[in-house]
Structures are given as structure tokens and as C-alpha cells.
XYZ file of C-alpha atoms in Angstrom:
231
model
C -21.281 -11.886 5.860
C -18.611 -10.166 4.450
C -16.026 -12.027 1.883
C -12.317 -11.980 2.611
C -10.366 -13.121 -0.192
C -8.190 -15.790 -0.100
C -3.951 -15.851 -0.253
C -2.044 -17.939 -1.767
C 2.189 -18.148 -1.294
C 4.278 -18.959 -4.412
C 7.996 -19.883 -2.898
C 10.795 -19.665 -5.931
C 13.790 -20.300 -3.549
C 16.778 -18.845 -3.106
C 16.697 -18.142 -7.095
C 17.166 -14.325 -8.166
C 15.338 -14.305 -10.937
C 17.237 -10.575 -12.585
C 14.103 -9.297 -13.677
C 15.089 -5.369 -13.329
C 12.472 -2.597 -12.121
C 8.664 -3.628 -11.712
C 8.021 -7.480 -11.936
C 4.239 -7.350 -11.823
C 3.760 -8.160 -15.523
C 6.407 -11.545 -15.811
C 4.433 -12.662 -12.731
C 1.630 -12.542 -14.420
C 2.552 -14.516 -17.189
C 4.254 -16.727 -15.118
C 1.536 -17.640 -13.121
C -0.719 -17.757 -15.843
C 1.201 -19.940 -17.641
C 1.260 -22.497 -14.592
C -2.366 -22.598 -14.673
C -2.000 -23.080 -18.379
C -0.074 -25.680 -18.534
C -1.452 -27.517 -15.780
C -5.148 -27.630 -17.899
C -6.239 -24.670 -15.254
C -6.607 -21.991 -17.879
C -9.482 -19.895 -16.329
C -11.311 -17.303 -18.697
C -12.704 -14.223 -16.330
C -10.697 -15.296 -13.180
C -10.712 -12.455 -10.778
C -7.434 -11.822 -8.544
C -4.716 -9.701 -8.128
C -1.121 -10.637 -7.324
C 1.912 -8.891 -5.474
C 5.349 -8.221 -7.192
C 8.073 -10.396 -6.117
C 9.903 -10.110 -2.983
C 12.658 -11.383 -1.106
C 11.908 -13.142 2.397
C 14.396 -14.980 4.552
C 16.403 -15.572 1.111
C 13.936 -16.788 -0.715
C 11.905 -15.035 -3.505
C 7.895 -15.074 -3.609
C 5.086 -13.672 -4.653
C 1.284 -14.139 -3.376
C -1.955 -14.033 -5.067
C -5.451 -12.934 -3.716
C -8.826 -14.004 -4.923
C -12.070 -14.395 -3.583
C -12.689 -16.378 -7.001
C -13.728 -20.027 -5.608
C -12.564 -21.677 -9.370
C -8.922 -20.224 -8.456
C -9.243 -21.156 -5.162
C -10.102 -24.641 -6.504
C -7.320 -24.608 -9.545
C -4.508 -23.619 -7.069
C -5.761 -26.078 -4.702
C -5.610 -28.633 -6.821
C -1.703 -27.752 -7.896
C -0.943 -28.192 -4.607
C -2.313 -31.389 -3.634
C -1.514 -33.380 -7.196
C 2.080 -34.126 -5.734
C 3.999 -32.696 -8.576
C 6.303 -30.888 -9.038
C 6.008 -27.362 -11.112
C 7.917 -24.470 -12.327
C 6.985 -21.161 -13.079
C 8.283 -19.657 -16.501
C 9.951 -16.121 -16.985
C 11.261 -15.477 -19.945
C 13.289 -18.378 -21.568
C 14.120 -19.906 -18.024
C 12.092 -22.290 -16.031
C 12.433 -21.486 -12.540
C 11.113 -24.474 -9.343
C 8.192 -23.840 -7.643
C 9.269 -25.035 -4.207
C 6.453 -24.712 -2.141
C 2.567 -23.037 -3.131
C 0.674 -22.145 0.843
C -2.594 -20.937 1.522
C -4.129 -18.493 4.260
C -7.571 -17.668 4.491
C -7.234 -13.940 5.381
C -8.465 -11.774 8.331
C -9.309 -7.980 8.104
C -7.240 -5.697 10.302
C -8.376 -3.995 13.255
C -8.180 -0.294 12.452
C -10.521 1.189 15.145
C -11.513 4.744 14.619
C -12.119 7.565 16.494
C -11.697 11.498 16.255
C -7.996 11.928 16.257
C -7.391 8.863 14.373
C -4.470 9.348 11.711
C -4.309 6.639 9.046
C -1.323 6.574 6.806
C -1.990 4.700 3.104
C 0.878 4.536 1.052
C 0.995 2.883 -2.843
C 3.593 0.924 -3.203
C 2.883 0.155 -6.569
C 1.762 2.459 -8.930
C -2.486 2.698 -8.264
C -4.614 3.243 -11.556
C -7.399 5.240 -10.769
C -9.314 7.354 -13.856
C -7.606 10.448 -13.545
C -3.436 9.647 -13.028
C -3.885 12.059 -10.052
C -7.247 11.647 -8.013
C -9.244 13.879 -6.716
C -9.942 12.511 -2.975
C -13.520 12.105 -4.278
C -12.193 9.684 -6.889
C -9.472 8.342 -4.220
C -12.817 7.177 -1.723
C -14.852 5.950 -4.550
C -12.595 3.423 -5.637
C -11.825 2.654 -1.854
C -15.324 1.855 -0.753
C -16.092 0.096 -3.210
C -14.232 -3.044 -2.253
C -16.234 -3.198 0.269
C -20.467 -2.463 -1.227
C -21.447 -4.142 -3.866
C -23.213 -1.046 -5.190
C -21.217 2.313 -5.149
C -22.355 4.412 -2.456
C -21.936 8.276 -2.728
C -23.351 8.583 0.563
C -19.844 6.853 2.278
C -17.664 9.272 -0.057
C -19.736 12.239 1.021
C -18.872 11.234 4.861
C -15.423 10.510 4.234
C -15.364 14.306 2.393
C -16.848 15.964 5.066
C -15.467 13.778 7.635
C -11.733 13.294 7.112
C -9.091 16.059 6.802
C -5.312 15.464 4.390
C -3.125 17.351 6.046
C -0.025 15.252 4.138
C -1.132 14.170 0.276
C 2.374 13.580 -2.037
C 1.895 11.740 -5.270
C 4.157 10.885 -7.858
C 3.031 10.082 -11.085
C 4.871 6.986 -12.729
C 4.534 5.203 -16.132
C 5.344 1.735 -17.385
C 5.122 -0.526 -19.907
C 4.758 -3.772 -21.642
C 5.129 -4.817 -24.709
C 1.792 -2.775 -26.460
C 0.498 -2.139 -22.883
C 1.159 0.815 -21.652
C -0.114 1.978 -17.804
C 0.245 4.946 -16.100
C -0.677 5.672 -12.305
C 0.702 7.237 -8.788
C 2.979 6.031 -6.230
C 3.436 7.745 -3.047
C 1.168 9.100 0.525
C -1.662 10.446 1.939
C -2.466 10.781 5.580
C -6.019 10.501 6.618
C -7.110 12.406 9.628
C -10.408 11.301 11.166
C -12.350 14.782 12.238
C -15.679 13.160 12.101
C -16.079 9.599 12.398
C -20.000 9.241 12.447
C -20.620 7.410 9.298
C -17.458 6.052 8.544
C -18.208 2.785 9.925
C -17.118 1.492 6.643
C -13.960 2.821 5.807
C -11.623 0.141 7.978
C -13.479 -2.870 5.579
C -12.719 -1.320 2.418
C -9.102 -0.315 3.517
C -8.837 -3.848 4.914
C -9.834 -5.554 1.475
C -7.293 -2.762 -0.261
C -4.392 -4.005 1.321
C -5.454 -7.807 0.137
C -7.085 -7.029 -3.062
C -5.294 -3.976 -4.316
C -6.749 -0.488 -5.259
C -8.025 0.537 -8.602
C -7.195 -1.097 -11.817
C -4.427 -4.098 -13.371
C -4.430 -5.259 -9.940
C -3.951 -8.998 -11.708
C -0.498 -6.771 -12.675
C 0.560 -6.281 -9.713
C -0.913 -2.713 -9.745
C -2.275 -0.938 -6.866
C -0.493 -2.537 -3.911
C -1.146 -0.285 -0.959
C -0.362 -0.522 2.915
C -2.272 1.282 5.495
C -1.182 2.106 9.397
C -3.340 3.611 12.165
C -1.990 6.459 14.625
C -4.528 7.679 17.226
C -3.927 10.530 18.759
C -5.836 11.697 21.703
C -7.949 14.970 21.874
């Protein structure tokens, strides 16, 4: 059976916080230090975690792991009936309210004619700052096989057509750290869709997980949306 990570909400309020530009990397030390302080410091943790956002006036963030000693850690946070706050900088900031969804893959049935739209919407670290689509498949179906399968990118070469590819490279920084990757679009057209019975998975688990690498950064926050078009 298939495992679908899990989400967890972090709810700041109605504070703005001022952090200017990309906010993936105080998240990160924000959240780490709330596991950190709590005694929930977890060596070789897998997850990834969005950038903040605004929502009905409040500011959050989510995290996504399939790691069951998160899943257990963050848990525990929010049954201990305390209260927390999440550090940026010099300012401690409430924690108002931590929820949890167990997630659901999205239906994205395909069929010749299908158009999918994926666009970055944070800055995707793949080997190469601009993929090839070779590269761009790889690191796609691989979210969802446990062992790398050149077969599925050789379908999805022969199979799928870009009429619309615009990338943007973009470069940031932190502290010592310094990451470049690509923002922007590609549209998928589905020519072929014998033996791409994998593809909607692995885009499902991208949108959760993230795509490529520093995804605990905030990094490689995608979206995807299905047009079908008849022929």
C-alpha cells in the first residue's frame, strides 16, 4: 500500500511576523527549535515544510512527513496542554493552534489529450539549476518507487509532449548556505498514456512532499492542475 505523508497545521495568528522575501529558512529554525526545546530534537527526521502564508488573517505554515517519530513528537506537542511559541529571530511569537490531516492523493485521471500544468512555487533544486525533462521525471517518479525506474522516465519521454516550458533561475541564501534552483511552468501534454500509470502518484506525493532537494527549507513547493481536452 502506498504511503501518504502526513500534514500538520502550525497557526501563528493574526501576527505578521516582517520576515521579507522567502521565509523557508526562519521556519525551519523555528520549528526546529520547538521540537528542541520541547526535548523532541530528532536527528535524521525526514519532512519538508511550506513557507508561511496568510489565511483568513492568520499566518501558518504546514509540515509533511511520512516520518512516524515526527508524527509522534508533534503529536505529543499537541496533546501535552501547553502552551508554545515558535522563535524567529529575537521574538517569540504564540503558537495558537498545531492540526493534523492525514492526506489523500488527488485524482488526476489521464488520458490522451490530458494537459497537466506544474508550476514551482518555490524555487525546485534539481542537479542541474535548469533540468533537462529527463532529470525533471527522474526526480518526479521517484517519490513514488522506492527504486529509480528509468523505464517510467523513458515512457514519460516518449509519451508526453511540452509545448509551454518557462523557467527562471533564482538564488538565495543563508547565512553560509547558499541554494540555487528554478521557479516557474511547464505544461505536460499526455500523447501516449500507456505506461504512465504512475505519473498521477508521484505528482500527488510532489505537491505534499515537495520536489527535489532542501525540501525541509521550504524548497521545491510545486502545484499541479489537470485540463483534458478531448480528441
Amino acid at each position: 500500500m502506498m504511503k501518504i505523508p502526513t500534514r500538520f497545521d502550525f497557526i501563528l495568528g493574526e501576527e505578521r511576523l516582517g520576515i521579507k522575501g522567502f521565509t523557508g529558512f526562519a521556519i525551519h529554525r523555528a520549528f526546529c527549535h520547538l521540537l528542541g526545546i520541547n526535548g523532541r530534537e530528532l536527528d535524521g527526521v525526514t519532512y519538508s515544510l511550506t513557507p508561511l502564508s496568510r489565511e483568513n488573517s492568520r499566518t501558518r505554515f504546514s509540515v509533511y512527513s511520512w516520518d512516524g517519530r515526527l508524527r509522534k513528537a508533534v503529536l505529543e506537542l499537541m496533546l501535552s496542554g501547553e502552551t508554545h511559541t515558535l522563535r524567529f529571530s529575537d521574538r517569540e511569537v504564540p503558537l495558537i493552534k498545531i492540526s493534523v490531516e492525514n492526506m489523500k492523493l488527488p485524482d488526476l485521471p489521464l488520458r490522451k489529450g490530458s494537459s497537466l500544468w506544474l508550476r514551482f512555487l518555490t524555487p525546485v533544486v534539481l542537479p542541474g539549476t535548469f533540468p533537462t525533462l529527463e532529470e525533471l521525471y527522474r526526480a518526479i517518479f521517484s517519490l513514488s518507487s522506492e527504486e529509480e525506474s528509468e523505464e517510467l522516465v523513458d515512457r514519460a519521454l516518449t509519451g508526453i509532449s511540452t509545448p509551454h516550458f518557462k523557467l527562471k533561475s533564482t538564488r538565495y541564501h543563508d547565512a553560509d548556505l547558499q541554494i540555487t534552483g528554478f521557479k516557474g511552468s511547464v505544461q505536460l501534454v499526455i500523447e501516449n498514456e500507456e505506461g504512465l500509470e504512475a505519473l498521477p502518484t508521484a505528482l500527488g506525493l510532489a505537491t505534499m512532499t515537495g520536489l527535489g532537494e532542501y525540501t525541509s527549507l521550504g524548497f521545491g513547493r510545486l502545484s499541479v492542475s489537470l485540463e483534458v481536452n478531448e480528441k
